[in-house]
Coordinates of N, CA and C in Angstrom, one line a residue:
M1 N 0.6 -1.1 -0.1 CA 0.0 -0.2 -0.1 C 0.8 1.2 0.0
L2 N 0.6 1.8 -1.1 CA 1.0 3.4 -0.8 C 0.7 4.4 -0.2
I3 N 1.5 5.1 1.2 CA 0.9 6.1 1.8 C 1.7 7.0 1.1
A4 N 0.8 8.0 0.3 CA 1.1 9.1 -0.5 C 1.2 10.5 0.3
T5 N 2.5 10.5 0.8 CA 2.9 11.9 1.2 C 4.5 11.9 1.7
T6 N 4.7 13.2 1.2 CA 6.4 13.4 1.5 C 6.5 13.8 2.6
N7 N 6.1 14.1 3.5 CA 6.1 14.8 5.1 C 6.5 13.6 5.8
P8 N 7.7 13.8 6.5 CA 8.4 13.0 7.2 C 7.3 13.1 8.8
G9 N 7.1 13.8 8.9 CA 6.6 13.9 10.2 C 5.2 12.9 10.3
K10 N 4.1 12.8 9.2 CA 3.2 12.3 8.5 C 3.5 10.8 8.6
I11 N 4.4 10.2 8.0 CA 5.3 9.1 7.8 C 5.3 8.4 8.7
R12 N 6.3 9.2 9.8 CA 6.5 8.6 11.4 C 5.2 8.3 11.7
E13 N 4.2 8.8 11.9 CA 3.1 8.7 12.7 C 2.1 7.7 12.2
I14 N 2.3 7.8 10.8 CA 1.3 6.7 10.1 C 2.2 5.3 10.4
R15 N 3.4 4.9 10.2 CA 4.1 3.6 10.5 C 3.9 3.5 11.9
R16 N 3.9 4.3 12.8 CA 3.6 3.8 14.3 C 2.1 3.3 14.6
V17 N 1.4 4.0 14.1 CA -0.1 3.6 14.2 C -0.3 2.1 13.6
L18 N 0.5 1.7 12.4 CA 0.2 0.6 12.0 C 1.0 -0.4 11.8
A19 N 1.9 0.0 13.0 CA 3.1 -1.1 13.8 C 2.3 -2.2 14.2
G20 N 3.1 -3.1 13.5 CA 2.5 -4.6 13.8 C 1.3 -5.5 13.0
L21 N 0.8 -4.6 11.8 CA 0.1 -5.0 11.4 C 0.3 -5.8 10.1
P22 N -0.2 -6.7 9.4 CA 0.7 -7.3 8.4 C 0.2 -6.3 7.1
V23 N 0.9 -5.0 7.2 CA 0.4 -4.3 5.9 C 2.0 -3.8 5.3
G24 N 2.7 -4.4 4.1 CA 3.5 -4.0 3.6 C 3.0 -2.1 3.1
L25 N 4.4 -1.1 3.7 CA 4.2 0.4 3.5 C 5.1 0.9 2.1
T26 N 4.9 1.4 1.9 CA 5.5 2.3 0.6 C 5.1 3.8 0.9
T27 N 6.1 4.4 0.6 CA 6.3 5.7 0.6 C 6.5 6.6 -0.9
L28 N 6.5 7.5 -1.4 CA 6.6 8.2 -2.2 C 8.0 8.3 -2.5
A29 N 8.8 8.6 -1.6 CA 10.1 8.6 -1.7 C 10.9 7.0 -2.0
D30 N 9.8 6.0 -1.6 CA 10.3 4.3 -2.3 C 10.2 4.4 -3.7
L31 N 9.4 5.3 -4.4 CA 8.9 5.5 -5.6 C 10.1 6.1 -6.4
P32 N 9.9 5.8 -8.0 CA 10.8 7.1 -9.0 C 9.6 8.2 -8.7
P33 N 10.4 9.7 -9.0 CA 9.5 10.5 -8.9 C 8.1 10.8 -9.4
I34 N 7.0 11.0 -8.9 CA 5.7 10.8 -9.3 C 5.4 12.4 -9.2
P35 N 4.3 13.3 -10.4 CA 4.7 14.4 -10.5 C 3.4 14.9 -9.1
E36 N 3.1 15.6 -8.5 CA 2.4 15.9 -7.5 C 1.2 16.4 -7.6
P37 N -0.1 15.6 -7.5 CA -1.4 16.2 -7.9 C -1.5 17.8 -7.6
E38 N -2.2 18.8 -8.5 CA -2.9 19.6 -7.8 C -4.0 19.8 -7.2
E39 N -3.8 20.3 -5.9 CA -5.1 20.4 -5.2 C -5.9 21.3 -5.0
T40 N -7.0 20.8 -6.1 CA -8.0 22.0 -7.0 C -9.4 21.9 -5.8
G41 N -9.3 20.8 -5.0 CA -10.3 20.6 -4.3 C -10.6 21.7 -3.2
R42 N -11.6 21.8 -2.7 CA -12.3 23.1 -2.3 C -12.6 22.6 -0.4
T43 N -12.4 21.5 -0.4 CA -12.5 21.0 1.2 C -11.4 19.9 1.3
F44 N -10.8 19.3 2.2 CA -10.0 18.4 2.7 C -10.5 17.0 2.1
A45 N -11.6 16.3 2.0 CA -12.3 15.6 1.7 C -12.1 15.4 0.0
E46 N -12.3 16.5 -0.7 CA -12.0 16.2 -2.0 C -10.4 16.1 -2.5
N47 N -9.5 17.3 -1.8 CA -8.3 17.0 -2.0 C -7.7 15.6 -1.6
A48 N -8.1 14.8 -0.5 CA -7.9 13.5 -0.2 C -8.1 12.7 -1.4
R49 N -9.3 12.5 -1.6 CA -9.7 11.9 -2.9 C -8.8 11.9 -4.1
L50 N -8.5 13.2 -4.6 CA -7.8 13.7 -6.0 C -6.5 13.1 -5.6
K51 N -6.0 13.2 -4.6 CA -4.7 12.6 -4.3 C -4.6 11.3 -4.3
A52 N -5.4 10.5 -3.8 CA -5.0 9.3 -3.6 C -5.0 8.6 -4.8
A53 N -6.3 9.1 -6.0 CA -6.5 8.4 -7.4 C -5.1 8.9 -7.7
A54 N -5.0 9.7 -7.8 CA -3.8 10.7 -8.7 C -2.6 9.6 -8.5
Y55 N -2.6 9.3 -7.3 CA -0.8 8.8 -7.0 C -1.2 7.1 -7.0
A56 N -2.5 6.5 -7.3 CA -2.4 5.5 -7.5 C -2.6 5.1 -9.1
V57 N -2.8 5.9 -9.7 CA -3.2 5.4 -11.2 C -1.4 5.8 -11.7
A58 N -1.3 6.7 -10.8 CA 0.5 6.8 -11.5 C 1.6 5.7 -10.7
S59 N 1.1 5.1 -9.3 CA 2.3 3.7 -9.2 C 1.6 1.9 -9.4
G60 N 0.2 2.5 -9.4 CA -0.5 1.2 -9.9 C -0.4 0.5 -8.7
L61 N -0.4 1.3 -7.6 CA -0.6 0.7 -6.1 C -2.1 1.2 -5.6
A62 N -2.3 0.2 -4.6 CA -3.8 1.0 -3.8 C -2.9 1.8 -2.8
T63 N -3.5 3.2 -2.7 CA -3.1 4.3 -2.2 C -4.3 4.8 -1.0
V64 N -3.2 5.1 0.4 CA -3.7 6.4 1.0 C -3.3 7.5 0.9
A65 N -4.2 8.4 1.0 CA -3.8 10.0 0.7 C -4.8 10.7 1.8
E66 N -3.9 11.7 2.3 CA -5.0 12.5 3.1 C -4.7 14.1 2.8
D67 N -5.6 14.7 3.5 CA -5.3 16.2 3.4 C -5.9 16.8 4.8
S68 N -5.0 17.8 5.3 CA -5.1 18.0 6.5 C -4.6 19.3 6.8
G69 N -5.0 19.8 7.7 CA -5.0 21.4 7.9 C -5.5 22.4 9.6
L70 N -4.9 23.2 9.2 CA -5.7 23.8 10.5 C -6.4 25.0 10.2
V71 N -7.8 24.9 11.4 CA -8.9 25.9 11.0 C -8.9 25.8 12.2
I72 N -9.6 27.8 12.1 CA -9.3 28.8 13.0 C -10.5 29.6 12.7
D73 N -11.4 29.1 14.0 CA -12.4 30.1 13.8 C -12.8 31.5 13.3
V74 N -11.9 32.1 14.1 CA -12.0 33.8 14.3 C -11.5 34.1 12.6
L75 N -10.5 33.3 11.9 CA -10.4 33.6 10.6 C -11.2 32.9 9.8
G76 N -11.8 32.7 9.5 CA -13.2 32.1 8.7 C -13.0 30.5 8.8
G77 N -12.2 30.0 9.8 CA -11.7 28.7 8.9 C -10.3 28.6 8.4
R78 N -9.9 29.8 8.0 CA -8.1 29.6 7.6 C -7.5 29.4 8.5
P79 N -6.2 28.9 7.8 CA -5.9 28.7 6.5 C -6.3 27.6 6.4
G80 N -7.4 26.7 6.9 CA -7.6 25.5 6.3 C -7.1 24.6 5.2
V81 N -7.7 24.3 4.1 CA -7.1 23.5 3.2 C -5.8 24.4 2.2
E82 N -5.4 25.5 2.5 CA -4.2 26.0 2.2 C -3.0 26.1 3.3
S83 N -3.5 25.1 4.3 CA -2.7 25.1 5.6 C -1.2 24.9 5.2
A84 N -0.6 24.3 4.1 CA 0.8 23.8 3.7 C 1.1 25.1 2.8
R85 N 0.1 25.8 2.6 CA 0.7 26.8 1.1 C 0.3 28.1 2.1
Y86 N 0.2 28.3 3.5 CA -0.2 29.5 4.0 C 1.1 30.5 4.0
P87 N 1.3 31.5 3.8 CA 2.5 32.4 3.7 C 3.2 31.9 4.9
G88 N 4.8 32.2 4.3 CA 5.6 31.4 5.5 C 6.3 30.6 4.6
A89 N 8.0 31.1 4.6 CA 8.8 29.5 3.6 C 8.9 28.8 4.9
T90 N 9.0 29.2 6.2 CA 9.0 28.2 7.4 C 8.1 28.2 8.2
Y91 N 8.0 27.2 9.3 CA 6.5 27.3 10.3 C 7.0 28.6 11.3
A92 N 7.9 28.7 11.2 CA 7.9 30.2 12.1 C 7.6 31.1 11.7
E93 N 8.0 31.4 10.3 CA 6.9 32.3 9.4 C 5.7 32.5 9.3
K94 N 5.2 31.0 9.3 CA 3.7 30.8 8.8 C 3.2 31.3 10.6
F95 N 4.0 31.0 11.7 CA 3.3 31.1 12.7 C 2.9 32.7 13.1
A96 N 4.3 33.5 12.8 CA 4.4 34.6 12.6 C 3.3 35.8 12.2
N97 N 3.2 35.1 11.0 CA 2.3 35.7 10.1 C 0.6 35.1 10.3
L98 N 0.3 34.4 11.1 CA -1.0 34.0 11.7 C -1.0 34.6 13.1
Y99 N 0.0 34.8 13.8 CA -0.4 35.8 15.1 C -0.5 37.2 14.9
R100 N 0.0 37.7 13.3 CA -0.2 39.1 13.0 C -1.9 39.2 12.4
E101 N -2.4 38.2 12.1 CA -4.0 38.2 11.7 C -4.9 37.9 13.0
L102 N -4.4 37.1 13.8 CA -4.9 37.1 15.0 C -4.8 38.0 16.0
S103 N -4.1 38.8 16.0 CA -3.6 39.8 17.4 C -4.8 41.0 16.8
G104 N -5.9 41.1 15.9 CA -6.8 42.1 16.4 C -8.0 41.2 16.6
H105 N -8.0 39.9 17.1 CA -9.4 39.2 17.6 C -8.7 38.9 18.8
P106 N -9.7 39.0 19.7 CA -9.7 38.4 21.3 C -9.8 36.9 21.4
R107 N -9.4 36.6 22.7 CA -9.1 35.3 22.4 C -10.6 34.8 23.2
P108 N -10.6 33.2 23.4 CA -9.5 32.4 22.9 C -9.7 32.5 21.5
W109 N -8.6 31.7 20.8 CA -8.9 31.3 19.6 C -9.0 30.1 19.2
T110 N -10.5 29.8 19.1 CA -10.8 28.4 18.9 C -10.5 27.9 17.7
A111 N -9.9 26.3 17.6 CA -9.3 25.9 16.3 C -9.4 24.4 16.2
R112 N -9.2 23.7 15.6 CA -9.1 22.6 15.2 C -8.0 22.1 14.2
F113 N -7.5 20.9 14.3 CA -6.8 20.1 12.8 C -8.0 19.4 12.5
V114 N -8.1 19.1 11.1 CA -8.8 18.2 10.2 C -7.7 17.3 9.5
C115 N -8.4 15.8 9.5 CA -7.5 15.6 8.7 C -8.8 14.6 7.9
S116 N -8.9 14.6 6.1 CA -9.5 13.6 5.8 C -8.3 12.7 5.2
L117 N -8.9 11.5 5.2 CA -8.3 10.2 4.2 C -9.0 9.8 3.3
A118 N -8.5 8.9 2.4 CA -9.0 8.4 1.5 C -8.1 7.1 1.0
Y119 N -8.5 6.2 1.0 CA -8.4 5.0 0.2 C -8.5 4.5 -1.0
V120 N -7.9 4.1 -2.1 CA -8.5 3.9 -3.4 C -7.6 2.5 -3.5
G121 N -8.4 1.5 -4.4 CA -7.7 0.5 -4.6 C -6.5 0.4 -5.8
A122 N -5.9 -0.6 -6.2 CA -5.1 -0.7 -7.0 C -6.1 -0.5 -8.5
P123 N -5.3 0.4 -9.5 CA -6.3 0.7 -10.5 C -6.0 -0.8 -11.4
A124 N -7.2 -1.1 -11.8 CA -7.2 -2.2 -12.7 C -7.2 -2.0 -14.4
S125 N -8.0 -0.8 -14.8 CA -7.9 -0.1 -15.9 C -8.8 1.1 -15.8
G126 N -8.1 2.2 -16.3 CA -8.7 3.6 -15.7 C -8.6 3.8 -14.4
Y127 N -9.5 4.8 -13.8 CA -9.4 5.7 -12.7 C -10.0 4.3 -11.6
P128 N -9.3 4.8 -10.6 CA -9.6 3.2 -9.4 C -10.6 3.7 -8.7
P129 N -11.1 2.8 -8.2 CA -12.6 3.2 -7.0 C -11.6 3.3 -5.7
V130 N -12.3 4.9 -5.2 CA -12.3 5.2 -4.0 C -13.2 4.1 -2.9
L131 N -12.6 3.2 -1.9 CA -12.9 2.3 -1.5 C -13.4 2.8 0.1
F132 N -12.8 4.0 0.3 CA -12.7 4.3 1.9 C -12.4 6.0 2.2
T133 N -13.4 6.4 2.9 CA -13.1 8.0 3.0 C -13.2 8.3 4.4
T134 N -12.4 8.7 5.2 CA -12.9 9.2 6.8 C -12.3 10.6 7.2
E135 N -13.1 11.3 8.0 CA -12.5 12.8 8.3 C -12.7 12.5 10.2
A136 N -11.9 13.3 10.3 CA -11.7 13.4 11.6 C -11.1 14.8 12.3
T137 N -11.6 15.3 13.4 CA -10.7 16.6 14.2 C -10.3 16.4 15.6
V138 N -9.3 17.5 15.8 CA -9.0 17.3 16.9 C -9.2 19.0 17.3
E139 N -10.1 19.3 18.4 CA -10.4 20.1 18.7 C -9.4 20.9 20.1
G140 N -9.2 22.2 19.8 CA -8.3 23.3 20.5 C -8.1 24.7 20.5
E141 N -6.9 25.0 20.7 CA -7.0 26.6 20.6 C -5.7 27.2 19.9
I142 N -5.3 28.3 19.4 CA -4.4 28.6 19.2 C -3.7 29.1 20.6
A143 N -2.3 28.8 20.8 CA -1.7 29.5 22.2 C -0.9 30.5 21.5
P144 N -0.8 31.3 22.7 CA -0.6 32.7 23.0 C 0.9 32.6 21.9
G145 N 1.3 31.6 22.1 CA 2.6 31.9 21.1 C 3.0 30.2 21.0
P146 N 4.2 30.0 20.3 CA 4.6 28.4 19.8 C 5.3 28.3 21.2
R147 N 4.9 26.8 21.4 CA 5.8 25.8 22.8 C 5.6 24.5 22.4
G148 N 7.6 24.2 22.3 CA 7.5 23.0 22.1 C 8.7 22.2 20.6
A149 N 8.9 21.6 21.0 CA 9.6 21.4 19.6 C 9.4 19.5 19.1
G150 N 8.5 19.1 19.5 CA 7.8 18.2 19.2 C 6.7 18.0 18.1
G151 N 6.4 17.0 17.9 CA 5.6 16.7 16.4 C 6.1 17.6 15.1
F152 N 5.3 18.2 14.7 CA 5.5 19.1 13.1 C 4.3 19.5 13.0
G153 N 4.9 20.7 11.9 CA 3.8 21.7 11.3 C 3.3 22.5 12.4
Y154 N 2.1 22.5 12.9 CA 1.2 23.7 13.2 C 1.1 23.2 14.7
D155 N 2.0 22.0 14.9 CA 1.7 21.5 16.4 C 2.2 22.2 17.2
P156 N 3.5 22.8 17.3 CA 4.0 24.0 18.5 C 3.1 25.6 18.9
I157 N 1.8 25.9 17.8 CA 0.7 26.5 18.1 C -0.6 26.4 18.7
F158 N -0.6 24.9 18.8 CA -1.8 24.2 18.7 C -2.2 23.7 20.4
F159 N -3.0 24.6 21.0 CA -2.9 24.2 22.5 C -4.6 23.1 22.2
Y160 N -3.9 22.0 23.1 CA -4.7 21.1 23.5 C -5.3 20.9 25.1
L161 N -6.5 21.8 25.1 CA -7.1 21.5 26.3 C -7.0 20.5 27.6
L162 N -7.6 19.6 27.0 CA -7.2 18.3 28.2 C -5.4 18.0 28.6
Y163 N -4.6 18.4 27.6 CA -3.4 18.5 28.2 C -2.6 19.3 28.6
G164 N -3.5 20.3 28.6 CA -3.0 22.1 28.9 C -1.4 22.3 28.6
T165 N -1.7 21.9 27.0 CA -0.2 22.4 26.5 C -0.3 22.2 25.2
T166 N 0.5 22.4 24.4 CA 0.6 22.5 23.2 C 0.9 21.0 22.3
L167 N 0.3 20.6 21.4 CA 1.0 19.3 20.7 C 2.2 19.1 20.1
G168 N 3.0 20.5 20.6 CA 4.4 20.2 20.1 C 5.1 20.2 21.5
D169 N 4.2 19.7 22.3 CA 4.9 19.9 23.8 C 4.7 18.5 24.7
V170 N 4.2 17.6 23.7 CA 4.0 16.5 24.7 C 4.6 15.3 23.6
P171 N 5.0 14.3 24.1 CA 5.9 12.8 23.5 C 4.9 12.6 22.4
D172 N 5.6 12.0 21.7 CA 4.9 11.3 20.3 C 3.4 10.5 20.4
E173 N 4.0 9.5 21.6 CA 2.6 8.5 22.0 C 1.2 9.2 22.9
K174 N 1.8 10.6 23.4 CA 0.7 11.1 23.9 C -0.2 11.5 22.8
K175 N 0.8 12.3 21.9 CA 0.0 13.1 20.9 C -0.6 12.2 19.7
L176 N -0.3 10.8 19.5 CA -1.2 10.1 18.6 C -2.1 9.3 19.0
A177 N -2.2 9.4 20.8 CA -3.7 8.8 21.6 C -5.0 10.0 21.0
V178 N -4.4 11.7 20.3 CA -5.4 12.1 20.3 C -5.5 12.7 18.9
A179 N -4.2 12.6 18.1 CA -4.3 13.2 16.6 C -5.4 12.9 15.8
H180 N -5.6 13.9 15.6 CA -6.5 13.6 13.7 C -6.0 12.3 12.9

């Protein structure tokens, strides 16, 4: 099964979740380069299905793809499906830009991580069938400032209320227990 992501943090988490299961995993790094499909969907679910189908056709393998991101209520759901493309070359720059946008809004800045996942079968001929889709969220708030060096992406600014800290400030096992 192809795990269609180049994000090493996501690959690490997926391998941990599936550890011990009789599933052979291949990542995009294991294959010759495949052009990244354009994410033209307006929702996480649309982009997950689009990527899963495109990578399955290109690789000939059953494929799991996901689209995920950070949704902030006072910003009208932004950065949302544009989370990876939100302005900033590094996550530190993305954080600075988000905090600039948030500065005019009262706290708490409620937010959630959203992850949509799609699984498609290996293409026999033509377009592969979507066999499974799911979407999950983890609710929280944007922290007053980044905290923690763990996790990846927006984890250092995502305050998870039940832990009383950011997801960047908890061990991987604790994050995986609640992560979307």
